[in-house]
Short mmCIF file of C-alpha atoms and ligand atoms in Angstrom, two decimals:
data_model
loop_
_atom_site.label_atom_id
_atom_site.label_comp_id
_atom_site.label_asym_id
_atom_site.label_seq_id
_atom_site.Cartn_x
_atom_site.Cartn_y
_atom_site.Cartn_z
CA MET R 1 114.00 -110.43 -29.37
CA TYR R 2 111.60 -108.95 -26.82
CA VAL R 3 113.16 -108.55 -23.38
CA LEU R 4 111.16 -107.98 -20.20
CA GLY R 5 113.13 -105.74 -17.83
CA ILE R 6 112.27 -105.54 -14.13
CA GLU R 7 113.67 -102.91 -11.76
CA SER R 8 112.91 -102.70 -8.04
CA SER R 9 116.11 -101.59 -6.32
CA CYS R 10 114.73 -98.60 -4.39
CA ASP R 11 111.28 -96.98 -4.20
CA GLU R 12 110.25 -97.71 -7.80
CA THR R 13 108.62 -100.81 -9.24
CA ALA R 14 109.27 -100.75 -12.96
CA ALA R 15 108.81 -103.04 -15.94
CA SER R 16 109.65 -102.45 -19.57
CA ILE R 17 109.63 -104.29 -22.87
CA VAL R 18 112.64 -103.52 -25.06
CA LYS R 19 113.14 -104.99 -28.54
CA ASP R 20 116.65 -106.09 -29.59
CA GLY R 21 118.33 -103.91 -26.97
CA LYS R 22 117.31 -100.80 -28.89
CA THR R 23 113.64 -99.94 -29.04
CA ILE R 24 111.49 -99.23 -26.01
CA CYS R 25 108.09 -100.82 -26.66
CA SER R 26 106.71 -99.94 -23.22
CA SER R 27 107.92 -98.62 -19.90
CA VAL R 28 105.80 -98.62 -16.76
CA THR R 29 106.93 -97.25 -13.39
CA ALA R 30 105.04 -97.14 -10.10
CA SER R 31 106.67 -95.10 -7.35
CA SER R 32 106.05 -95.15 -3.62
CA LEU R 33 107.85 -91.80 -3.24
CA ARG R 34 104.72 -90.06 -1.94
CA LEU R 35 104.64 -92.47 1.02
CA HIS R 36 108.24 -91.58 1.97
CA SER R 37 108.26 -87.82 1.52
CA LYS R 38 107.15 -87.04 5.08
CA TYR R 39 110.17 -88.97 6.40
CA GLY R 40 112.69 -87.12 4.20
CA GLY R 41 114.07 -90.34 2.70
CA VAL R 42 113.07 -93.81 1.53
CA ILE R 43 111.88 -96.18 4.29
CA PRO R 44 112.89 -99.68 3.07
CA GLU R 45 110.00 -101.58 4.67
CA ILE R 46 107.40 -99.23 3.18
CA ALA R 47 109.06 -99.46 -0.24
CA SER R 48 109.13 -103.27 -0.42
CA ARG R 49 105.54 -103.64 0.82
CA ALA R 50 104.33 -101.24 -1.87
CA GLN R 51 106.39 -103.15 -4.47
CA LEU R 52 104.85 -106.48 -3.47
CA GLU R 53 101.41 -105.01 -3.99
CA CYS R 54 102.01 -103.61 -7.45
CA ILE R 55 104.60 -105.73 -9.27
CA ASN R 56 102.01 -107.99 -10.95
CA ILE R 57 100.07 -105.03 -12.24
CA VAL R 58 103.19 -103.18 -13.42
CA VAL R 59 104.50 -106.17 -15.44
CA ASP R 60 101.04 -106.84 -16.85
CA ASN R 61 100.70 -103.22 -17.93
CA ALA R 62 104.12 -103.27 -19.60
CA LEU R 63 103.08 -106.29 -21.68
CA LYS R 64 99.70 -104.74 -22.55
CA LYS R 65 101.24 -101.42 -23.58
CA ALA R 66 103.73 -103.24 -25.81
CA ARG R 67 100.78 -105.23 -27.24
CA ILE R 68 102.48 -108.57 -26.67
CA GLY R 69 101.95 -111.59 -24.43
CA ILE R 70 104.36 -113.35 -22.08
CA ARG R 71 104.85 -116.03 -24.79
CA HIS R 72 106.66 -113.44 -26.93
CA ILE R 73 109.28 -112.71 -24.28
CA GLY R 74 112.69 -114.23 -25.09
CA LEU R 75 114.55 -113.04 -21.98
CA ILE R 76 113.85 -111.66 -18.51
CA ALA R 77 116.41 -109.15 -17.20
CA VAL R 78 116.16 -108.09 -13.56
CA THR R 79 118.14 -105.74 -11.34
CA ARG R 80 120.28 -107.89 -9.06
CA GLY R 81 121.70 -104.93 -7.06
CA PRO R 82 122.93 -102.75 -5.54
CA GLY R 83 119.84 -101.57 -3.70
CA LEU R 84 117.57 -102.20 -0.72
CA ILE R 85 117.45 -105.92 0.06
CA GLY R 86 113.66 -106.15 0.54
CA SER R 87 113.02 -104.21 -2.66
CA LEU R 88 115.51 -106.21 -4.72
CA LEU R 89 113.99 -109.47 -3.48
CA VAL R 90 110.54 -108.50 -4.74
CA GLY R 91 111.76 -107.98 -8.32
CA ILE R 92 114.18 -110.91 -8.29
CA SER R 93 111.68 -113.39 -6.82
CA PHE R 94 109.07 -112.32 -9.36
CA ALA R 95 111.54 -112.65 -12.24
CA LYS R 96 112.75 -116.06 -11.06
CA ALA R 97 109.21 -117.41 -10.71
CA LEU R 98 108.23 -116.17 -14.16
CA SER R 99 111.42 -117.52 -15.70
CA TYR R 100 110.92 -120.92 -14.08
CA ALA R 101 107.22 -121.23 -14.85
CA ARG R 102 107.46 -120.07 -18.47
CA ARG R 103 110.98 -121.44 -19.20
CA ILE R 104 112.29 -118.03 -20.17
CA PRO R 105 116.05 -117.36 -19.82
CA LEU R 106 117.01 -115.07 -16.95
CA VAL R 107 119.81 -112.53 -16.53
CA GLY R 108 120.62 -110.48 -13.40
CA VAL R 109 121.85 -106.97 -14.17
CA ASP R 110 123.91 -104.46 -12.18
CA HIS R 111 121.80 -101.36 -11.53
CA VAL R 112 124.68 -98.87 -11.63
CA GLN R 113 126.02 -100.13 -14.96
CA ALA R 114 122.48 -100.32 -16.36
CA HIS R 115 122.10 -96.55 -15.90
CA LEU R 116 124.58 -96.04 -18.75
CA TYR R 117 122.54 -98.18 -21.12
CA ALA R 118 119.74 -95.58 -21.05
CA ALA R 119 121.86 -93.50 -23.44
CA PHE R 120 121.63 -96.23 -26.11
CA LEU R 121 117.84 -96.47 -26.03
CA ASP R 122 115.01 -94.62 -27.69
CA ARG R 123 111.53 -95.29 -29.03
CA LYS R 124 112.76 -95.75 -32.61
CA LYS R 125 115.87 -97.76 -33.39
CA GLY R 126 118.36 -97.11 -30.66
CA VAL R 127 121.72 -95.32 -30.63
CA PRO R 128 124.81 -97.05 -32.11
CA VAL R 129 127.23 -98.41 -29.50
CA ARG R 130 130.94 -97.77 -30.02
CA PHE R 131 133.73 -99.08 -27.79
CA PRO R 132 135.80 -98.13 -25.94
CA PHE R 133 133.76 -95.60 -24.03
CA VAL R 134 134.02 -93.96 -20.63
CA GLY R 135 130.84 -94.18 -18.55
CA LEU R 136 129.88 -91.74 -15.81
CA VAL R 137 126.99 -92.74 -13.52
CA VAL R 138 125.74 -89.99 -11.22
CA SER R 139 122.85 -91.24 -9.11
CA GLY R 140 121.51 -91.10 -5.58
CA GLY R 141 123.77 -93.90 -4.37
CA HIS R 142 126.73 -93.84 -6.76
CA THR R 143 129.15 -91.59 -8.55
CA CYS R 144 131.20 -93.89 -10.74
CA LEU R 145 133.51 -93.49 -13.74
CA SER R 146 134.31 -96.66 -15.70
CA TYR R 147 136.21 -97.55 -18.85
CA TYR R 148 134.34 -100.00 -21.11
CA LYS R 149 135.88 -102.25 -23.75
CA ALA R 150 132.64 -104.27 -23.96
CA PHE R 151 129.45 -104.43 -21.89
CA ASP R 152 130.97 -107.24 -19.83
CA THR R 153 134.54 -105.92 -19.82
CA PHE R 154 135.09 -102.72 -17.89
CA THR R 155 137.29 -101.28 -15.18
CA ILE R 156 136.25 -98.74 -12.56
CA VAL R 157 138.39 -95.61 -12.80
CA ALA R 158 136.84 -93.53 -9.99
CA ASP R 159 134.20 -94.55 -7.47
CA THR R 160 132.04 -93.20 -4.66
CA LEU R 161 134.28 -92.41 -1.69
CA ASP R 162 131.56 -91.13 0.66
CA ASP R 163 128.31 -89.33 -0.29
CA ALA R 164 127.23 -89.79 -3.90
CA ALA R 165 126.47 -86.63 -5.90
CA GLY R 166 122.69 -87.26 -5.84
CA GLU R 167 122.84 -87.91 -2.10
CA ALA R 168 124.60 -84.55 -1.64
CA PHE R 169 121.78 -82.85 -3.62
CA ASP R 170 119.24 -84.56 -1.35
CA LYS R 171 121.07 -83.56 1.85
CA VAL R 172 121.60 -79.97 0.75
CA ALA R 173 117.87 -79.76 -0.04
CA LYS R 174 117.19 -80.98 3.50
CA VAL R 175 119.56 -78.40 5.04
CA LEU R 176 117.80 -75.65 3.05
CA GLY R 177 114.37 -77.04 4.01
CA LEU R 178 113.34 -77.62 0.39
CA GLY R 179 111.94 -81.18 0.68
CA TYR R 180 112.63 -84.61 -0.80
CA PRO R 181 113.87 -85.78 -3.29
CA GLY R 182 116.29 -82.89 -3.31
CA GLY R 183 117.85 -82.84 -6.78
CA PRO R 184 114.97 -81.30 -8.74
CA LEU R 185 114.21 -78.88 -5.85
CA VAL R 186 117.79 -77.64 -5.59
CA GLU R 187 117.76 -77.20 -9.36
CA ARG R 188 114.53 -75.17 -9.20
CA PHE R 189 115.85 -72.88 -6.44
CA ALA R 190 119.18 -72.49 -8.22
CA LEU R 191 117.39 -70.96 -11.22
CA ASN R 192 116.98 -67.68 -9.32
CA GLY R 193 120.33 -67.84 -7.53
CA ASN R 194 123.81 -66.41 -8.08
CA PRO R 195 126.25 -69.34 -8.54
CA LYS R 196 129.21 -67.07 -7.70
CA ARG R 197 127.76 -65.85 -4.40
CA PHE R 198 129.48 -68.60 -2.35
CA GLN R 199 132.65 -70.58 -3.02
CA PHE R 200 132.00 -74.27 -2.41
CA SER R 201 134.64 -76.78 -3.43
CA CYS R 202 134.35 -80.48 -4.29
CA GLY R 203 137.94 -81.12 -3.21
CA ASN R 204 141.01 -81.90 -5.25
CA PRO R 205 140.02 -82.41 -8.91
CA GLU R 206 143.06 -84.65 -9.39
CA ALA R 207 142.02 -87.00 -6.55
CA GLY R 208 140.97 -90.48 -7.68
CA ASP R 209 137.54 -91.15 -6.25
CA PHE R 210 134.53 -88.84 -5.98
CA SER R 211 133.86 -87.17 -2.65
CA PHE R 212 130.82 -84.97 -1.99
CA SER R 213 130.51 -85.17 1.77
CA GLY R 214 132.87 -82.18 2.24
CA ILE R 215 130.78 -79.83 0.10
CA LYS R 216 127.62 -81.01 1.87
CA THR R 217 129.15 -80.08 5.24
CA ALA R 218 130.42 -76.75 3.87
CA VAL R 219 126.84 -75.92 2.80
CA LEU R 220 125.57 -76.84 6.27
CA TYR R 221 128.11 -74.54 8.01
CA LYS R 222 127.51 -71.67 5.59
CA THR R 223 123.75 -72.00 6.11
CA ARG R 224 124.17 -71.85 9.91
CA GLU R 225 126.54 -68.89 9.61
CA ILE R 226 124.27 -66.73 7.50
CA ALA R 227 120.99 -67.80 9.09
CA LYS R 228 122.17 -66.81 12.60
CA GLY R 229 119.25 -68.60 14.21
CA VAL R 230 116.63 -67.08 11.91
CA ARG R 231 115.20 -68.43 8.68
CA LEU R 232 117.10 -68.04 5.40
CA SER R 233 115.46 -65.79 2.84
CA GLN R 234 114.36 -67.29 -0.49
CA GLN R 235 117.23 -65.43 -2.19
CA GLN R 236 119.81 -66.80 0.25
CA LYS R 237 118.49 -70.33 -0.35
CA SER R 238 118.66 -69.80 -4.09
CA ASP R 239 122.22 -68.45 -3.93
CA ILE R 240 123.37 -71.43 -1.85
CA ALA R 241 121.59 -73.88 -4.17
CA ALA R 242 123.10 -72.26 -7.27
CA SER R 243 126.64 -72.13 -5.81
CA PHE R 244 126.46 -75.75 -4.66
CA GLN R 245 125.02 -77.00 -7.95
CA SER R 246 127.58 -75.16 -10.03
CA SER R 247 130.51 -76.59 -8.06
CA VAL R 248 129.20 -80.20 -8.20
CA VAL R 249 128.43 -79.98 -11.92
CA SER R 250 131.84 -78.50 -12.81
CA SER R 251 133.67 -81.12 -10.79
CA LEU R 252 131.73 -84.01 -12.42
CA VAL R 253 132.09 -82.67 -15.94
CA SER R 254 135.80 -81.85 -15.76
CA LYS R 255 136.72 -85.14 -14.11
CA ALA R 256 134.81 -87.17 -16.70
CA ILE R 257 136.25 -85.29 -19.69
CA ASN R 258 139.78 -85.59 -18.31
CA VAL R 259 139.41 -89.36 -18.08
CA VAL R 260 138.06 -89.62 -21.65
CA LEU R 261 141.03 -87.62 -22.95
CA LYS R 262 143.54 -89.56 -20.87
CA LYS R 263 142.13 -92.93 -21.97
CA LYS R 264 141.72 -91.76 -25.59
CA ALA R 265 138.22 -93.24 -25.50
CA ASP R 266 135.76 -92.80 -28.35
CA THR R 267 132.79 -91.54 -26.36
CA LEU R 268 131.61 -90.35 -22.95
CA VAL R 269 128.33 -91.99 -21.90
CA VAL R 270 126.46 -90.62 -18.86
CA GLY R 271 123.49 -91.81 -16.84
CA GLY R 272 121.74 -91.66 -13.45
CA GLY R 273 119.27 -89.32 -11.77
CA VAL R 274 121.60 -86.30 -11.55
CA VAL R 275 122.02 -86.39 -15.35
CA ALA R 276 118.44 -85.03 -15.50
CA ASN R 277 119.91 -81.75 -14.19
CA THR R 278 119.75 -79.03 -16.86
CA LEU R 279 123.02 -77.33 -15.88
CA PHE R 280 124.85 -80.67 -15.91
CA ARG R 281 123.51 -81.49 -19.38
CA SER R 282 124.36 -78.11 -20.88
CA GLU R 283 127.81 -77.80 -19.29
CA LEU R 284 128.68 -81.35 -20.33
CA LEU R 285 127.63 -80.73 -23.93
CA GLN R 286 129.44 -77.42 -24.11
CA LYS R 287 132.73 -78.59 -22.53
CA SER R 288 132.87 -81.90 -24.40
CA LYS R 289 132.27 -80.11 -27.70
CA ALA R 290 135.10 -77.69 -26.93
CA VAL R 291 137.59 -80.58 -26.67
CA GLY R 292 136.07 -82.75 -29.40
CA VAL R 293 134.65 -85.51 -27.17
CA ARG R 294 131.52 -87.35 -28.39
CA VAL R 295 128.98 -87.50 -25.60
CA LEU R 296 125.82 -89.59 -25.20
CA ILE R 297 123.20 -88.30 -22.77
CA PRO R 298 119.94 -90.21 -22.12
CA ALA R 299 116.53 -88.56 -22.48
CA VAL R 300 115.57 -86.90 -19.17
CA ALA R 301 112.87 -89.53 -18.52
CA LEU R 302 115.48 -92.31 -18.75
CA CYS R 303 117.97 -90.75 -16.31
CA THR R 304 116.16 -91.77 -13.14
CA ASP R 305 115.41 -95.40 -12.31
CA ASN R 306 113.55 -97.31 -15.03
CA ALA R 307 113.33 -100.87 -16.31
CA SER R 308 114.20 -100.15 -19.97
CA MET R 309 117.88 -99.69 -19.09
CA VAL R 310 117.81 -103.07 -17.30
CA ALA R 311 116.17 -104.80 -20.27
CA GLY R 312 118.67 -103.20 -22.67
CA LEU R 313 121.81 -104.14 -20.77
CA GLY R 314 120.35 -107.59 -20.03
CA TYR R 315 119.95 -108.18 -23.78
CA GLN R 316 123.58 -107.26 -24.46
CA LEU R 317 124.88 -109.47 -21.64
CA TYR R 318 122.72 -112.37 -22.86
CA ARG R 319 124.22 -111.98 -26.33
CA LEU R 320 127.64 -112.18 -24.71
CA GLY R 321 126.66 -115.52 -23.16
CA LYS R 322 125.56 -114.49 -19.66
CA ARG R 323 122.83 -116.66 -18.06
CA ASP R 324 121.55 -116.85 -14.49
CA THR R 325 119.67 -119.64 -12.79
CA ILE R 326 116.88 -119.27 -10.28
CA HIS R 327 119.53 -119.67 -7.56
CA PHE R 328 121.28 -116.35 -8.13
CA LYS R 329 121.44 -113.98 -5.16
CA PRO R 330 120.88 -110.21 -4.87
CA ARG R 331 124.02 -108.07 -4.64
CA LEU R 332 123.87 -105.35 -2.03
CA TYR R 333 127.03 -103.30 -2.68
O1 KG4 Y 401 119.44 -92.80 -10.54
P1 KG4 Y 401 118.42 -92.45 -9.53
O2 KG4 Y 401 117.00 -92.32 -9.99
O3 KG4 Y 401 118.40 -93.47 -8.35
C1 KG4 Y 401 119.53 -94.10 -7.85
O4 KG4 Y 401 119.96 -95.11 -8.46
O5 KG4 Y 401 120.07 -93.59 -6.84
O6 KG4 Y 401 118.93 -91.09 -8.88
C2 KG4 Y 401 118.22 -90.42 -7.89
C3 KG4 Y 401 119.03 -89.20 -7.52
C4 KG4 Y 401 118.45 -88.49 -6.30
O7 KG4 Y 401 119.51 -88.24 -5.40
C5 KG4 Y 401 117.90 -87.20 -6.89
O8 KG4 Y 401 117.94 -86.11 -5.97
C6 KG4 Y 401 118.83 -86.97 -8.06
O9 KG4 Y 401 119.05 -88.26 -8.58
N1 KG4 Y 401 118.23 -86.10 -9.08
C7 KG4 Y 401 118.72 -84.90 -9.43
C8 KG4 Y 401 117.81 -84.36 -10.38
N2 KG4 Y 401 116.81 -85.26 -10.57
C9 KG4 Y 401 117.08 -86.33 -9.77
N3 KG4 Y 401 119.82 -84.23 -9.02
C10 KG4 Y 401 120.05 -83.02 -9.56
N4 KG4 Y 401 119.22 -82.41 -10.45
C11 KG4 Y 401 118.10 -83.06 -10.89
N5 KG4 Y 401 117.30 -82.46 -11.76
ZN1 ZN Y 402 119.41 -95.71 -10.09
#
């Protein structure tokens, strides 16, 4: 079955065609990021206006690239939340109208959970799914560990207490004057830095939920202390970036592996923008191998927001009997 996935929860407008929840036939993403960069963060009104202008073209391109027509689509899966209300409404309204006009079934999908599905997708025949697995989503808005018995049966083990990990990357980049979005910039600066130069902590590793607001503040104070009113040198910025990154990565990796071992789960599945981080990927692979945990990591291009993950999870939920009508509402939290 061909599924049309639509994602518009933040600054991206994305559409993708995925076959049988496994194979990505096309994936098209338009981003309004350039319009937001001078503000240092996403401006909701600018994002939703840009999405309104391009959603038709993006969906059309996804169909063309997959070399199919709308008549071949068996299901429409759309992000129902969490996200920016104006942005979500653009994707949801489009999906509802298309579903109604063409009598195509519709399924609303949770954006955070969809991030994990990226690990099961590729351009060939997909990656086998084995339950139970522990899922770790590390994105700009969420840091969330869940235990899955099925795609529609999961419990949240640890959630976002304050700043999400990606948000902390973005804020640290701002403090260091690197630009927006911060994750890739912090990573680039960290390449030339000494991760042992500063001791930043992500709090008690045994604590339940994830908290990254403390480390963000610690970076701010350290920056003020060493800058003493003048600009930081490139080396100082790199050392701070490397020390921060190393602490966040270690805390994420060890917490996730501990939960997998405790729950005796089969696999650890990760997803979300921060999973694009090279140190995170390598440390996760290395530490999970050391304790014999199977780990599934999405391709870098599928870590950040995309519509293939929405189409994939939508397909699985549809198979489990989930259906939405044109009356379903966006979910903001
Ligand atoms: O999953 P995502 O695309 O959007 C949300 O659902 O939030 O994640 C975006 C987040 C941003 O905070 C961005 O700074 C972070 O992912 N990010 C990274 C990297 N690439 C993106 N963080 C660390 N290292 C990266 N290479
Ligand atoms: Zn996301």
